[in-house]
Amino acid sequence: MQIRLFNTLSRKIEDFVPIKQNHVGFYSCGPTVYHYAHLGNLRTMVHNDLLKRMFLANGFDVHHVMNITDVGHLTNEDDDSGEDKMEKGAARDHKSVWDIAKFYLDEFLRDMDDLNNMRPTDMPRATEYITEQIELIQKLEKLGYTYEIPNDGIYYDTSKFLDYGALTGGSLSGQRAGARVEFNNEKRNPTDFALWKYSPKDVKRQMEWDSPWGVGFPGWHTECCVMSMKLLGEHFDIHTGGEDLSRVHHTNEIAQSEPIVGKPWVHYWVHFSFLLDKSGDKMAKSKGEFLGMDAVRNRNIDPIIYRYWIVLGHFQSQLAFSFEALESAAAGYKNLVRKIADLMNDNSGEIDQDLYQQWHDKILAPVSDNLKTAESLVAVQDLLKDKTVNNATKLALMNFVDDLLGLKLVENAKKLHDLESADAPEEIKTMAQKRLEAKKSRDFATADELRNQIDNAGWTVMDTVDGFKLVKKQ
Ligand code: AMP
Ligand code: ZN
């Protein structure tokens, strides 16, 4: 099936043509592990996973690399100033930088698992690639792209790279006009950025390394260049990240890589739109208060519901988070699971291969066409309504839907089905029988009392045409 993706570089939806047949290499900018991931970061991670699953469903062999940023990322990315986020996080938590990196990475992986995101093929950490980052800066130095700001660091001269800013459609002069008024006066151009920052003379940093230029730490943009090229090769298919990354981080990654490896370094740039908070602002860790996966778990909402809500949207549209929206997604998800559980009551037929293929393609086509996941769920609903498809075929297709969208529909439907098929103990059945008789003789007080007793014993009694049904509570 032809895959199409919106490429930020061309600002168009393009047919996807892989560098190597049936293989896709893609790199995603991962989390900075100085705090819990917020729901916005996690939205981006779900989109990465949906992209990966779409390629797998189309028969591709996928190499997915996601880095872990555990060093050298300053609070003000526009002008390489401010505090180091990792050191700031360590001071806040009264732990070492290395300890918080480990702690928040483990928390991040728990969130990834709860959201049913497949683990990336590789998850390299910036601190493991310091030598390679120094080598990259040395290459740029040899090619004449760098200069030093004494007592500050080694900078990249963006005026030397003619295509600077092409990713977001701006030229260097365009960016300069829109750049912040205040900037480091010693920079040659407002868009220049740090490749290597010196450790401050009066402060002992927890993370610092020797380099040909002096003790310090690499600028944030170098890590993604070296890790992606080391693991995916000098040229690879796709680079992803949240929409905030295109203007500075990815623009600078291109400026560092293309002088060394030639153009184009990466063929497709895919940027995922923001999750907004209640006030309509970008959800951000730097705001201090933000919602993480725990906010969802603490309300007894399964994280898979958050994933379902994301699947109902599109990666190029911003989404405003609210618990009301999540509750309504929960109702929709439950409804879907209910319908699938009902299929399990009788799935004795044979899978109809022709119908399977037709519906498989109807479900996969919108996802392959620029990841229109919501449209694929519409096809799923149509399938469930279609009386010409037997239950066995529908269930086989639901397994495919789970592979494609990672929604754990069949797993949850099975749980529901098993609960409902569980045989109630004799005393519960007797109580339900007595309740039925009380209702028949219009003794509603006794009927209600018995319902409560059954409920307290962990069962729900439901009226049916020919009597009652007992369902074990979850
Ligand atoms: P960070 O941990 O801040 O380095 O971000 C990890 C990933 O989350 C990056 O790809 C960011 O672009 C993305 N991201 C950050 N904020 C948001 C947001 N509000 N909505 C969606 N993605 C975001
Ligand atoms: Zn990156």
Short mmCIF file of N, CA and C in Angstrom, two decimals, residues 277-339:
data_model
loop_
_atom_site.label_atom_id
_atom_site.label_comp_id
_atom_site.label_asym_id
_atom_site.label_seq_id
_atom_site.Cartn_x
_atom_site.Cartn_y
_atom_site.Cartn_z
N ASP A 277 -2.74 22.75 27.31
CA ASP A 277 -3.38 22.59 28.62
C ASP A 277 -4.72 23.33 28.60
N LYS A 278 -5.38 23.37 29.76
CA LYS A 278 -6.74 23.92 29.82
C LYS A 278 -6.82 25.36 29.33
N SER A 279 -5.74 26.13 29.62
CA SER A 279 -5.79 27.54 29.23
C SER A 279 -5.39 27.74 27.77
N GLY A 280 -5.18 26.64 27.05
CA GLY A 280 -4.86 26.78 25.62
C GLY A 280 -3.39 26.98 25.35
N ASP A 281 -2.55 26.86 26.39
CA ASP A 281 -1.10 26.99 26.18
C ASP A 281 -0.49 25.60 25.97
N LYS A 282 0.70 25.62 25.40
CA LYS A 282 1.44 24.36 25.24
C LYS A 282 1.69 23.75 26.61
N MET A 283 1.44 22.47 26.75
CA MET A 283 1.79 21.84 28.02
C MET A 283 3.31 21.77 28.09
N ALA A 284 3.89 22.21 29.18
CA ALA A 284 5.35 22.27 29.26
C ALA A 284 5.83 21.96 30.68
N LYS A 285 6.97 21.26 30.74
CA LYS A 285 7.52 20.92 32.05
C LYS A 285 8.02 22.17 32.76
N SER A 286 8.51 23.13 31.97
CA SER A 286 9.11 24.31 32.59
C SER A 286 8.09 25.15 33.32
N LYS A 287 6.78 24.88 33.08
CA LYS A 287 5.76 25.67 33.77
C LYS A 287 5.62 25.27 35.24
N GLY A 288 6.33 24.22 35.62
CA GLY A 288 6.26 23.80 37.02
C GLY A 288 5.14 22.82 37.23
N GLU A 289 3.90 23.26 37.03
CA GLU A 289 2.78 22.34 37.21
C GLU A 289 2.35 21.79 35.86
N PHE A 290 2.31 20.49 35.76
CA PHE A 290 1.85 19.90 34.51
C PHE A 290 1.27 18.54 34.83
N LEU A 291 0.53 18.01 33.89
CA LEU A 291 -0.11 16.72 34.12
C LEU A 291 0.72 15.61 33.49
N GLY A 292 1.03 14.62 34.30
CA GLY A 292 1.73 13.44 33.80
C GLY A 292 0.78 12.25 33.80
N MET A 293 1.32 11.09 33.50
CA MET A 293 0.48 9.89 33.44
C MET A 293 -0.17 9.58 34.78
N ASP A 294 0.50 9.98 35.88
CA ASP A 294 -0.07 9.71 37.21
C ASP A 294 -1.40 10.42 37.40
N ALA A 295 -1.55 11.61 36.81
CA ALA A 295 -2.81 12.34 36.96
C ALA A 295 -3.96 11.50 36.39
N VAL A 296 -3.65 10.74 35.36
CA VAL A 296 -4.66 9.87 34.73
C VAL A 296 -4.86 8.62 35.59
N ARG A 297 -3.75 8.01 35.96
CA ARG A 297 -3.85 6.78 36.77
C ARG A 297 -4.58 7.06 38.08
N ASN A 298 -4.27 8.20 38.70
CA ASN A 298 -4.88 8.50 40.01
C ASN A 298 -6.38 8.68 39.93
N ARG A 299 -6.89 8.93 38.75
CA ARG A 299 -8.35 9.02 38.59
C ARG A 299 -8.94 7.69 38.17
N ASN A 300 -8.14 6.66 38.30
CA ASN A 300 -8.58 5.31 37.90
C ASN A 300 -8.95 5.22 36.44
N ILE A 301 -8.27 6.03 35.63
CA ILE A 301 -8.49 5.92 34.18
C ILE A 301 -7.29 5.15 33.63
N ASP A 302 -7.57 4.10 32.89
CA ASP A 302 -6.50 3.30 32.30
C ASP A 302 -5.76 4.16 31.27
N PRO A 303 -4.41 4.21 31.33
CA PRO A 303 -3.65 5.00 30.34
C PRO A 303 -4.01 4.68 28.89
N ILE A 304 -4.53 3.48 28.63
CA ILE A 304 -4.88 3.13 27.25
C ILE A 304 -6.01 4.04 26.73
N ILE A 305 -6.80 4.59 27.66
CA ILE A 305 -7.86 5.52 27.27
C ILE A 305 -7.23 6.81 26.72
N TYR A 306 -6.12 7.22 27.35
CA TYR A 306 -5.42 8.41 26.84
C TYR A 306 -4.92 8.14 25.42
N ARG A 307 -4.39 6.94 25.22
CA ARG A 307 -3.94 6.57 23.87
C ARG A 307 -5.12 6.61 22.89
N TYR A 308 -6.26 6.05 23.31
CA TYR A 308 -7.45 6.01 22.44
C TYR A 308 -7.86 7.44 22.05
N TRP A 309 -7.81 8.33 23.03
CA TRP A 309 -8.18 9.73 22.77
C TRP A 309 -7.23 10.36 21.74
N ILE A 310 -5.95 10.02 21.82
CA ILE A 310 -4.97 10.54 20.85
C ILE A 310 -5.25 9.96 19.46
N VAL A 311 -5.58 8.66 19.43
CA VAL A 311 -5.87 8.00 18.15
C VAL A 311 -7.09 8.64 17.48
N LEU A 312 -8.01 9.17 18.28
CA LEU A 312 -9.20 9.83 17.74
C LEU A 312 -8.88 11.19 17.11
N GLY A 313 -7.67 11.71 17.37
CA GLY A 313 -7.28 13.00 16.78
C GLY A 313 -6.32 12.77 15.62
N HIS A 314 -5.71 13.85 15.14
CA HIS A 314 -4.72 13.74 14.06
C HIS A 314 -3.43 14.44 14.47
N PHE A 315 -2.31 13.88 14.06
CA PHE A 315 -1.03 14.41 14.56
C PHE A 315 -0.75 15.85 14.13
N GLN A 316 -1.45 16.31 13.10
CA GLN A 316 -1.20 17.69 12.68
C GLN A 316 -2.15 18.69 13.32
N SER A 317 -2.99 18.22 14.23
CA SER A 317 -3.90 19.15 14.93
C SER A 317 -3.56 19.18 16.40
N GLN A 318 -3.54 20.38 16.94
CA GLN A 318 -3.32 20.49 18.38
C GLN A 318 -4.54 19.95 19.10
N LEU A 319 -4.33 19.46 20.31
CA LEU A 319 -5.44 18.90 21.10
C LEU A 319 -5.41 19.58 22.45
N ALA A 320 -6.58 19.99 22.92
CA ALA A 320 -6.63 20.61 24.25
C ALA A 320 -7.06 19.54 25.25
N PHE A 321 -6.22 19.33 26.25
CA PHE A 321 -6.51 18.26 27.20
C PHE A 321 -7.55 18.68 28.23
N SER A 322 -8.48 17.77 28.53
CA SER A 322 -9.36 17.96 29.68
C SER A 322 -9.80 16.58 30.15
N PHE A 323 -10.12 16.47 31.41
CA PHE A 323 -10.58 15.17 31.91
C PHE A 323 -11.96 14.84 31.35
N GLU A 324 -12.75 15.88 31.03
CA GLU A 324 -14.07 15.63 30.42
C GLU A 324 -13.89 14.91 29.09
N ALA A 325 -12.92 15.42 28.30
CA ALA A 325 -12.67 14.79 26.99
C ALA A 325 -12.23 13.34 27.19
N LEU A 326 -11.43 13.12 28.23
CA LEU A 326 -10.93 11.77 28.49
C LEU A 326 -12.07 10.84 28.93
N GLU A 327 -12.97 11.38 29.76
CA GLU A 327 -14.12 10.57 30.22
C GLU A 327 -14.98 10.17 29.02
N SER A 328 -15.15 11.10 28.09
CA SER A 328 -16.01 10.73 26.96
C SER A 328 -15.29 9.73 26.05
N ALA A 329 -13.95 9.85 25.97
CA ALA A 329 -13.20 8.82 25.22
C ALA A 329 -13.33 7.48 25.93
N ALA A 330 -13.36 7.50 27.26
CA ALA A 330 -13.47 6.25 28.02
C ALA A 330 -14.79 5.56 27.69
N ALA A 331 -15.87 6.36 27.57
CA ALA A 331 -17.18 5.78 27.25
C ALA A 331 -17.14 5.15 25.86
N GLY A 332 -16.52 5.84 24.91
CA GLY A 332 -16.41 5.32 23.54
C GLY A 332 -15.61 4.02 23.50
N TYR A 333 -14.52 4.01 24.27
CA TYR A 333 -13.64 2.83 24.29
C TYR A 333 -14.39 1.63 24.88
N LYS A 334 -15.11 1.90 25.97
CA LYS A 334 -15.86 0.82 26.65
C LYS A 334 -16.89 0.21 25.71
N ASN A 335 -17.52 1.09 24.96
CA ASN A 335 -18.53 0.68 24.01
C ASN A 335 -17.94 -0.26 22.94
N LEU A 336 -16.77 0.11 22.48
CA LEU A 336 -16.08 -0.69 21.47
C LEU A 336 -15.71 -2.05 22.05
N VAL A 337 -15.18 -2.03 23.26
CA VAL A 337 -14.79 -3.28 23.92
C VAL A 337 -16.02 -4.17 24.13
N ARG A 338 -17.13 -3.55 24.49
CA ARG A 338 -18.39 -4.28 24.70
C ARG A 338 -18.78 -5.05 23.44
N LYS A 339 -18.71 -4.33 22.30
CA LYS A 339 -19.09 -4.95 21.03
C LYS A 339 -18.17 -6.11 20.69
#
